[in-house]
mmCIF file with all atom_site columns, C-alpha atoms in Angstrom:
data_model
loop_
_atom_site.group_PDB
_atom_site.id
_atom_site.type_symbol
_atom_site.label_atom_id
_atom_site.label_alt_id
_atom_site.label_comp_id
_atom_site.label_asym_id
_atom_site.label_entity_id
_atom_site.label_seq_id
_atom_site.pdbx_PDB_ins_code
_atom_site.Cartn_x
_atom_site.Cartn_y
_atom_site.Cartn_z
_atom_site.occupancy
_atom_site.B_iso_or_equiv
_atom_site.pdbx_formal_charge
_atom_site.auth_seq_id
_atom_site.auth_comp_id
_atom_site.auth_asym_id
_atom_site.auth_atom_id
_atom_site.pdbx_PDB_model_num
ATOM 1   C CA . SER A 1 1   ? 13.405  -2.319 33.749  1.00 0.00 ? 1434 SER A CA 1
ATOM 2   C CA . PRO A 1 2   ? 11.473  -1.783 30.475  1.00 0.00 ? 1435 PRO A CA 1
ATOM 3   C CA . THR A 1 3   ? 13.113  -2.692 27.202  1.00 0.00 ? 1436 THR A CA 1
ATOM 4   C CA . THR A 1 4   ? 12.750  -1.107 23.802  1.00 0.00 ? 1437 THR A CA 1
ATOM 5   C CA . ALA A 1 5   ? 12.171  -3.416 20.851  1.00 0.00 ? 1438 ALA A CA 1
ATOM 6   C CA . THR A 1 6   ? 13.721  -2.592 17.517  1.00 0.00 ? 1439 THR A CA 1
ATOM 7   C CA . PHE A 1 7   ? 11.127  -2.651 14.753  1.00 0.00 ? 1440 PHE A CA 1
ATOM 8   C CA . THR A 1 8   ? 12.646  -3.655 11.425  1.00 0.00 ? 1441 THR A CA 1
ATOM 9   C CA . PRO A 1 9   ? 9.909   -5.545 9.570   1.00 0.00 ? 1442 PRO A CA 1
ATOM 10  C CA . ARG A 1 10  ? 10.567  -7.362 6.354   1.00 0.00 ? 1443 ARG A CA 1
ATOM 11  C CA . ILE A 1 11  ? 7.638   -7.218 3.986   1.00 0.00 ? 1444 ILE A CA 1
ATOM 12  C CA . THR A 1 12  ? 8.200   -8.211 0.379   1.00 0.00 ? 1445 THR A CA 1
ATOM 13  C CA . GLY A 1 13  ? 7.858   -5.189 -1.886  1.00 0.00 ? 1446 GLY A CA 1
ATOM 14  C CA . ASN A 1 14  ? 8.199   -2.567 0.863   1.00 0.00 ? 1447 ASN A CA 1
ATOM 15  C CA . ILE A 1 15  ? 11.644  -1.101 1.466   1.00 0.00 ? 1448 ILE A CA 1
ATOM 16  C CA . ASN A 1 16  ? 10.801  0.473  4.871   1.00 0.00 ? 1449 ASN A CA 1
ATOM 17  C CA . SER A 1 17  ? 12.004  3.900  3.762   1.00 0.00 ? 1450 SER A CA 1
ATOM 18  C CA . ASN A 1 18  ? 11.279  5.763  7.002   1.00 0.00 ? 1451 ASN A CA 1
ATOM 19  C CA . THR A 1 19  ? 14.228  7.425  8.737   1.00 0.00 ? 1452 THR A CA 1
ATOM 20  C CA . LEU A 1 20  ? 15.703  5.162  11.436  1.00 0.00 ? 1453 LEU A CA 1
ATOM 21  C CA . ASP A 1 21  ? 18.006  6.086  14.307  1.00 0.00 ? 1454 ASP A CA 1
ATOM 22  C CA . SER A 1 22  ? 21.295  4.309  15.072  1.00 0.00 ? 1455 SER A CA 1
ATOM 23  C CA . THR A 1 23  ? 19.471  1.559  16.994  1.00 0.00 ? 1456 THR A CA 1
ATOM 24  C CA . GLY A 1 24  ? 17.073  0.777  14.133  1.00 0.00 ? 1457 GLY A CA 1
ATOM 25  C CA . ASN A 1 25  ? 14.014  2.467  15.636  1.00 0.00 ? 1458 ASN A CA 1
ATOM 26  C CA . TYR A 1 26  ? 11.918  5.083  13.848  1.00 0.00 ? 1459 TYR A CA 1
ATOM 27  C CA . LYS A 1 27  ? 13.518  8.502  14.234  1.00 0.00 ? 1460 LYS A CA 1
ATOM 28  C CA . ALA A 1 28  ? 10.173  10.260 13.780  1.00 0.00 ? 1461 ALA A CA 1
ATOM 29  C CA . ASN A 1 29  ? 6.971   9.999  15.747  1.00 0.00 ? 1462 ASN A CA 1
ATOM 30  C CA . PHE A 1 30  ? 3.875   9.556  13.608  1.00 0.00 ? 1463 PHE A CA 1
ATOM 31  C CA . ASN A 1 31  ? 1.083   11.971 14.503  1.00 0.00 ? 1464 ASN A CA 1
ATOM 32  C CA . ILE A 1 32  ? -0.502  12.513 11.120  1.00 0.00 ? 1465 ILE A CA 1
ATOM 33  C CA . PHE A 1 33  ? -2.932  15.215 10.023  1.00 0.00 ? 1466 PHE A CA 1
ATOM 34  C CA . ASN A 1 34  ? -4.853  14.283 6.855   1.00 0.00 ? 1467 ASN A CA 1
ATOM 35  C CA . GLY A 1 35  ? -7.007  16.534 4.684   1.00 0.00 ? 1468 GLY A CA 1
ATOM 36  C CA . PHE A 1 36  ? -8.970  15.599 1.558   1.00 0.00 ? 1469 PHE A CA 1
ATOM 37  C CA . ALA A 1 37  ? -11.035 17.573 -0.946  1.00 0.00 ? 1470 ALA A CA 1
ATOM 38  C CA . LYS A 1 38  ? -12.894 16.627 -4.113  1.00 0.00 ? 1471 LYS A CA 1
ATOM 39  C CA . VAL A 1 39  ? -14.810 18.713 -6.641  1.00 0.00 ? 1472 VAL A CA 1
ATOM 40  C CA . ILE A 1 40  ? -17.143 17.106 -9.189  1.00 0.00 ? 1473 ILE A CA 1
ATOM 41  C CA . PHE A 1 41  ? -18.440 18.859 -12.297 1.00 0.00 ? 1474 PHE A CA 1
ATOM 42  C CA . ARG A 1 42  ? -21.448 16.985 -13.639 1.00 0.00 ? 1475 ARG A CA 1
ATOM 43  C CA . ILE A 1 43  ? -20.984 17.653 -17.353 1.00 0.00 ? 1476 ILE A CA 1
ATOM 44  C CA . ASN A 1 44  ? -23.511 14.892 -18.010 1.00 0.00 ? 1477 ASN A CA 1
ATOM 45  C CA . ASP A 1 45  ? -24.481 11.600 -16.350 1.00 0.00 ? 1478 ASP A CA 1
ATOM 46  C CA . ARG A 1 46  ? -21.920 9.531  -18.227 1.00 0.00 ? 1479 ARG A CA 1
ATOM 47  C CA . PHE A 1 47  ? -18.895 11.829 -18.055 1.00 0.00 ? 1480 PHE A CA 1
ATOM 48  C CA . PRO A 1 48  ? -18.601 13.684 -14.746 1.00 0.00 ? 1481 PRO A CA 1
ATOM 49  C CA . LEU A 1 49  ? -15.254 15.443 -14.312 1.00 0.00 ? 1482 LEU A CA 1
ATOM 50  C CA . SER A 1 50  ? -13.634 15.351 -10.877 1.00 0.00 ? 1483 SER A CA 1
ATOM 51  C CA . PHE A 1 51  ? -10.522 16.834 -9.295  1.00 0.00 ? 1484 PHE A CA 1
ATOM 52  C CA . SER A 1 52  ? -9.212  15.689 -5.928  1.00 0.00 ? 1485 SER A CA 1
ATOM 53  C CA . GLY A 1 53  ? -6.442  16.487 -3.492  1.00 0.00 ? 1486 GLY A CA 1
ATOM 54  C CA . ASP A 1 54  ? -5.196  14.552 -0.478  1.00 0.00 ? 1487 ASP A CA 1
ATOM 55  C CA . TYR A 1 55  ? -2.648  16.016 1.966   1.00 0.00 ? 1488 TYR A CA 1
ATOM 56  C CA . LEU A 1 56  ? -0.704  14.438 4.850   1.00 0.00 ? 1489 LEU A CA 1
ATOM 57  C CA . TYR A 1 57  ? 1.325   16.330 7.432   1.00 0.00 ? 1490 TYR A CA 1
ATOM 58  C CA . ASN A 1 58  ? 3.198   14.450 10.156  1.00 0.00 ? 1491 ASN A CA 1
ATOM 59  C CA . VAL A 1 59  ? 3.374   16.777 13.169  1.00 0.00 ? 1492 VAL A CA 1
ATOM 60  C CA . GLY A 1 60  ? 5.552   14.181 14.947  1.00 0.00 ? 1493 GLY A CA 1
ATOM 61  C CA . THR A 1 61  ? 8.693   15.318 13.118  1.00 0.00 ? 1494 THR A CA 1
ATOM 62  C CA . THR A 1 62  ? 10.072  18.457 11.489  1.00 0.00 ? 1495 THR A CA 1
ATOM 63  C CA . GLN A 1 63  ? 11.738  17.035 8.363   1.00 0.00 ? 1496 GLN A CA 1
ATOM 64  C CA . ASP A 1 64  ? 10.465  15.044 5.374   1.00 0.00 ? 1497 ASP A CA 1
ATOM 65  C CA . ASN A 1 65  ? 6.998   15.111 6.902   1.00 0.00 ? 1498 ASN A CA 1
ATOM 66  C CA . GLN A 1 66  ? 4.606   15.965 4.051   1.00 0.00 ? 1499 GLN A CA 1
ATOM 67  C CA . ALA A 1 67  ? 2.785   14.045 1.341   1.00 0.00 ? 1500 ALA A CA 1
ATOM 68  C CA . PHE A 1 68  ? 0.096   14.828 -1.192  1.00 0.00 ? 1501 PHE A CA 1
ATOM 69  C CA . GLN A 1 69  ? -1.838  13.351 -4.065  1.00 0.00 ? 1502 GLN A CA 1
ATOM 70  C CA . LEU A 1 70  ? -3.523  15.300 -6.860  1.00 0.00 ? 1503 LEU A CA 1
ATOM 71  C CA . GLY A 1 71  ? -5.983  13.557 -9.143  1.00 0.00 ? 1504 GLY A CA 1
ATOM 72  C CA . ALA A 1 72  ? -8.291  14.115 -12.096 1.00 0.00 ? 1505 ALA A CA 1
ATOM 73  C CA . LYS A 1 73  ? -10.906 11.735 -13.458 1.00 0.00 ? 1506 LYS A CA 1
ATOM 74  C CA . ILE A 1 74  ? -13.516 11.798 -16.217 1.00 0.00 ? 1507 ILE A CA 1
ATOM 75  C CA . GLY A 1 75  ? -16.303 9.268  -16.595 1.00 0.00 ? 1508 GLY A CA 1
ATOM 76  C CA . ASN A 1 76  ? -17.776 6.666  -14.268 1.00 0.00 ? 1509 ASN A CA 1
ATOM 77  C CA . THR A 1 77  ? -18.773 3.021  -14.053 1.00 0.00 ? 1510 THR A CA 1
ATOM 78  C CA . LYS A 1 78  ? -22.356 3.592  -12.997 1.00 0.00 ? 1511 LYS A CA 1
ATOM 79  C CA . ASP A 1 79  ? -23.901 1.614  -15.874 1.00 0.00 ? 1512 ASP A CA 1
ATOM 80  C CA . GLN A 1 80  ? -22.744 -1.314 -18.005 1.00 0.00 ? 1513 GLN A CA 1
ATOM 81  C CA . GLY A 1 81  ? -20.503 -0.083 -20.833 1.00 0.00 ? 1514 GLY A CA 1
ATOM 82  C CA . ASN A 1 82  ? -19.514 3.109  -19.007 1.00 0.00 ? 1515 ASN A CA 1
ATOM 83  C CA . PHE A 1 83  ? -15.825 3.841  -18.520 1.00 0.00 ? 1516 PHE A CA 1
ATOM 84  C CA . PHE A 1 84  ? -13.481 6.292  -16.836 1.00 0.00 ? 1517 PHE A CA 1
ATOM 85  C CA . LEU A 1 85  ? -9.992  7.696  -17.347 1.00 0.00 ? 1518 LEU A CA 1
ATOM 86  C CA . GLY A 1 86  ? -7.932  9.091  -14.498 1.00 0.00 ? 1519 GLY A CA 1
ATOM 87  C CA . TYR A 1 87  ? -4.557  10.585 -13.639 1.00 0.00 ? 1520 TYR A CA 1
ATOM 88  C CA . ASN A 1 88  ? -2.865  10.857 -10.220 1.00 0.00 ? 1521 ASN A CA 1
ATOM 89  C CA . TYR A 1 89  ? 0.342   12.511 -9.069  1.00 0.00 ? 1522 TYR A CA 1
ATOM 90  C CA . LYS A 1 90  ? 1.685   11.272 -5.710  1.00 0.00 ? 1523 LYS A CA 1
ATOM 91  C CA . TYR A 1 91  ? 4.479   12.801 -3.609  1.00 0.00 ? 1524 TYR A CA 1
ATOM 92  C CA . LEU A 1 92  ? 5.460   11.192 -0.286  1.00 0.00 ? 1525 LEU A CA 1
ATOM 93  C CA . GLN A 1 93  ? 8.410   12.452 1.757   1.00 0.00 ? 1526 GLN A CA 1
ATOM 94  C CA . ALA A 1 94  ? 10.269  9.831  3.823   1.00 0.00 ? 1527 ALA A CA 1
ATOM 95  C CA . ASP A 1 95  ? 8.549   10.391 7.188   1.00 0.00 ? 1528 ASP A CA 1
ATOM 96  C CA . SER A 1 96  ? 5.152   11.657 6.027   1.00 0.00 ? 1529 SER A CA 1
ATOM 97  C CA . THR A 1 97  ? 3.577   8.344  7.053   1.00 0.00 ? 1530 THR A CA 1
ATOM 98  C CA . ILE A 1 98  ? 4.664   4.860  8.104   1.00 0.00 ? 1531 ILE A CA 1
ATOM 99  C CA . SER A 1 99  ? 6.012   3.301  4.912   1.00 0.00 ? 1532 SER A CA 1
ATOM 100 C CA . LEU A 1 100 ? 4.486   -0.091 5.748   1.00 0.00 ? 1533 LEU A CA 1
ATOM 101 C CA . PHE A 1 101 ? 1.008   1.463  5.428   1.00 0.00 ? 1534 PHE A CA 1
ATOM 102 C CA . VAL A 1 102 ? 1.584   2.864  1.937   1.00 0.00 ? 1535 VAL A CA 1
ATOM 103 C CA . GLU A 1 103 ? -0.323  1.202  -0.891  1.00 0.00 ? 1536 GLU A CA 1
ATOM 104 C CA . ASP A 1 104 ? 1.465   -1.863 -2.207  1.00 0.00 ? 1537 ASP A CA 1
ATOM 105 C CA . GLN A 1 105 ? 1.957   -0.553 -5.750  1.00 0.00 ? 1538 GLN A CA 1
ATOM 106 C CA . LEU A 1 106 ? 4.072   2.301  -4.336  1.00 0.00 ? 1539 LEU A CA 1
ATOM 107 C CA . GLY A 1 107 ? 5.813   0.140  -1.739  1.00 0.00 ? 1540 GLY A CA 1
ATOM 108 C CA . SER A 1 108 ? 7.492   2.924  0.254   1.00 0.00 ? 1541 SER A CA 1
ATOM 109 C CA . THR A 1 109 ? 7.721   6.606  1.065   1.00 0.00 ? 1542 THR A CA 1
ATOM 110 C CA . ASP A 1 110 ? 10.420  9.048  -0.178  1.00 0.00 ? 1543 ASP A CA 1
ATOM 111 C CA . LEU A 1 111 ? 9.033   8.861  -3.706  1.00 0.00 ? 1544 LEU A CA 1
ATOM 112 C CA . GLN A 1 112 ? 6.966   10.547 -6.330  1.00 0.00 ? 1545 GLN A CA 1
ATOM 113 C CA . ALA A 1 113 ? 4.730   8.754  -8.797  1.00 0.00 ? 1546 ALA A CA 1
ATOM 114 C CA . GLN A 1 114 ? 2.495   9.418  -11.755 1.00 0.00 ? 1547 GLN A CA 1
ATOM 115 C CA . GLU A 1 115 ? -0.261  7.036  -12.733 1.00 0.00 ? 1548 GLU A CA 1
ATOM 116 C CA . GLY A 1 116 ? -2.904  6.644  -15.374 1.00 0.00 ? 1549 GLY A CA 1
ATOM 117 C CA . VAL A 1 117 ? -6.041  4.618  -14.714 1.00 0.00 ? 1550 VAL A CA 1
ATOM 118 C CA . PHE A 1 118 ? -8.678  3.195  -17.056 1.00 0.00 ? 1551 PHE A CA 1
ATOM 119 C CA . GLY A 1 119 ? -11.782 1.289  -15.998 1.00 0.00 ? 1552 GLY A CA 1
ATOM 120 C CA . VAL A 1 120 ? -14.886 -0.094 -17.695 1.00 0.00 ? 1553 VAL A CA 1
ATOM 121 C CA . LYS A 1 121 ? -18.060 -1.712 -16.381 1.00 0.00 ? 1554 LYS A CA 1
ATOM 122 C CA . LEU A 1 122 ? -18.239 -4.994 -18.293 1.00 0.00 ? 1555 LEU A CA 1
ATOM 123 C CA . PHE A 1 123 ? -21.376 -6.431 -16.696 1.00 0.00 ? 1556 PHE A CA 1
ATOM 124 C CA . PRO A 1 124 ? -23.899 -5.106 -14.150 1.00 0.00 ? 1557 PRO A CA 1
ATOM 125 C CA . ASN A 1 125 ? -21.677 -6.216 -11.238 1.00 0.00 ? 1558 ASN A CA 1
ATOM 126 C CA . THR A 1 126 ? -18.234 -6.425 -12.881 1.00 0.00 ? 1559 THR A CA 1
ATOM 127 C CA . ILE A 1 127 ? -15.614 -3.688 -13.363 1.00 0.00 ? 1560 ILE A CA 1
ATOM 128 C CA . LEU A 1 128 ? -12.280 -4.187 -15.120 1.00 0.00 ? 1561 LEU A CA 1
ATOM 129 C CA . SER A 1 129 ? -9.585  -1.566 -14.542 1.00 0.00 ? 1562 SER A CA 1
ATOM 130 C CA . ALA A 1 130 ? -5.887  -1.097 -15.227 1.00 0.00 ? 1563 ALA A CA 1
ATOM 131 C CA . THR A 1 131 ? -3.319  1.230  -13.663 1.00 0.00 ? 1564 THR A CA 1
ATOM 132 C CA . VAL A 1 132 ? 0.048   2.157  -15.171 1.00 0.00 ? 1565 VAL A CA 1
ATOM 133 C CA . GLN A 1 133 ? 2.427   3.777  -12.693 1.00 0.00 ? 1566 GLN A CA 1
ATOM 134 C CA . ALA A 1 134 ? 5.857   5.387  -13.036 1.00 0.00 ? 1567 ALA A CA 1
ATOM 135 C CA . LYS A 1 135 ? 7.661   6.082  -9.759  1.00 0.00 ? 1568 LYS A CA 1
ATOM 136 C CA . ASN A 1 136 ? 11.021  7.433  -8.670  1.00 0.00 ? 1569 ASN A CA 1
ATOM 137 C CA . GLY A 1 137 ? 12.696  8.484  -5.439  1.00 0.00 ? 1570 GLY A CA 1
ATOM 138 C CA . ILE A 1 138 ? 12.761  12.033 -4.087  1.00 0.00 ? 1571 ILE A CA 1
ATOM 139 C CA . LYS A 1 139 ? 16.105  12.033 -2.240  1.00 0.00 ? 1572 LYS A CA 1
ATOM 140 C CA . LYS A 1 140 ? 17.472  8.930  -3.940  1.00 0.00 ? 1573 LYS A CA 1
ATOM 141 C CA . PHE A 1 141 ? 16.513  9.738  -7.497  1.00 0.00 ? 1574 PHE A CA 1
ATOM 142 C CA . GLY A 1 142 ? 17.456  6.919  -9.827  1.00 0.00 ? 1575 GLY A CA 1
ATOM 143 C CA . GLN A 1 143 ? 15.921  4.669  -12.405 1.00 0.00 ? 1576 GLN A CA 1
ATOM 144 C CA . THR A 1 144 ? 12.181  5.091  -12.916 1.00 0.00 ? 1577 THR A CA 1
ATOM 145 C CA . ASN A 1 145 ? 10.208  1.970  -12.003 1.00 0.00 ? 1578 ASN A CA 1
ATOM 146 C CA . TYR A 1 146 ? 7.111   1.118  -14.013 1.00 0.00 ? 1579 TYR A CA 1
ATOM 147 C CA . THR A 1 147 ? 4.286   -1.120 -12.858 1.00 0.00 ? 1580 THR A CA 1
ATOM 148 C CA . ILE A 1 148 ? 1.044   -2.224 -14.454 1.00 0.00 ? 1581 ILE A CA 1
ATOM 149 C CA . ARG A 1 149 ? -1.847  -3.476 -12.380 1.00 0.00 ? 1582 ARG A CA 1
ATOM 150 C CA . ALA A 1 150 ? -5.102  -5.012 -13.592 1.00 0.00 ? 1583 ALA A CA 1
ATOM 151 C CA . ASN A 1 151 ? -8.143  -5.364 -11.341 1.00 0.00 ? 1584 ASN A CA 1
ATOM 152 C CA . LEU A 1 152 ? -11.305 -7.342 -11.880 1.00 0.00 ? 1585 LEU A CA 1
ATOM 153 C CA . VAL A 1 153 ? -13.892 -6.364 -9.281  1.00 0.00 ? 1586 VAL A CA 1
ATOM 154 C CA . GLN A 1 154 ? -17.023 -8.445 -8.881  1.00 0.00 ? 1587 GLN A CA 1
ATOM 155 C CA . SER A 1 155 ? -19.707 -7.078 -6.557  1.00 0.00 ? 1588 SER A CA 1
ATOM 156 C CA . PHE A 1 156 ? -22.448 -9.169 -5.011  1.00 0.00 ? 1589 PHE A CA 1
#
């Protein structure tokens, strides 16, 4: 007879915030619809202004099944010395997606986050950026967690 394995992974930094049943298996199925839109206003070559939206809907469950991200950004890193500033608001209900697939700076679902991003093109193939993020739970609202991330991207 077939057996059912219990999936309870342990990944550092991810709290596996999806809803589990009494046996430790996911309560929800994950059949995810994803939509994305972006509008860019080309004010000038150096400072385009963009607005974006990303939406997830998990049709595999009826509760805590939605997530979205809204973002705004001005500037670009097309040429050396160019920079950008950005802001994102993220809202992920517990079963909107598999929590293990969420970006590592968030580390789970069932949360909301705000982040500011700054980036500058230092050299023709080098971009330095930093992200400051404040996140808190949706159902388990508690202390706000702050993270800072720096990225140095070298293209070849």
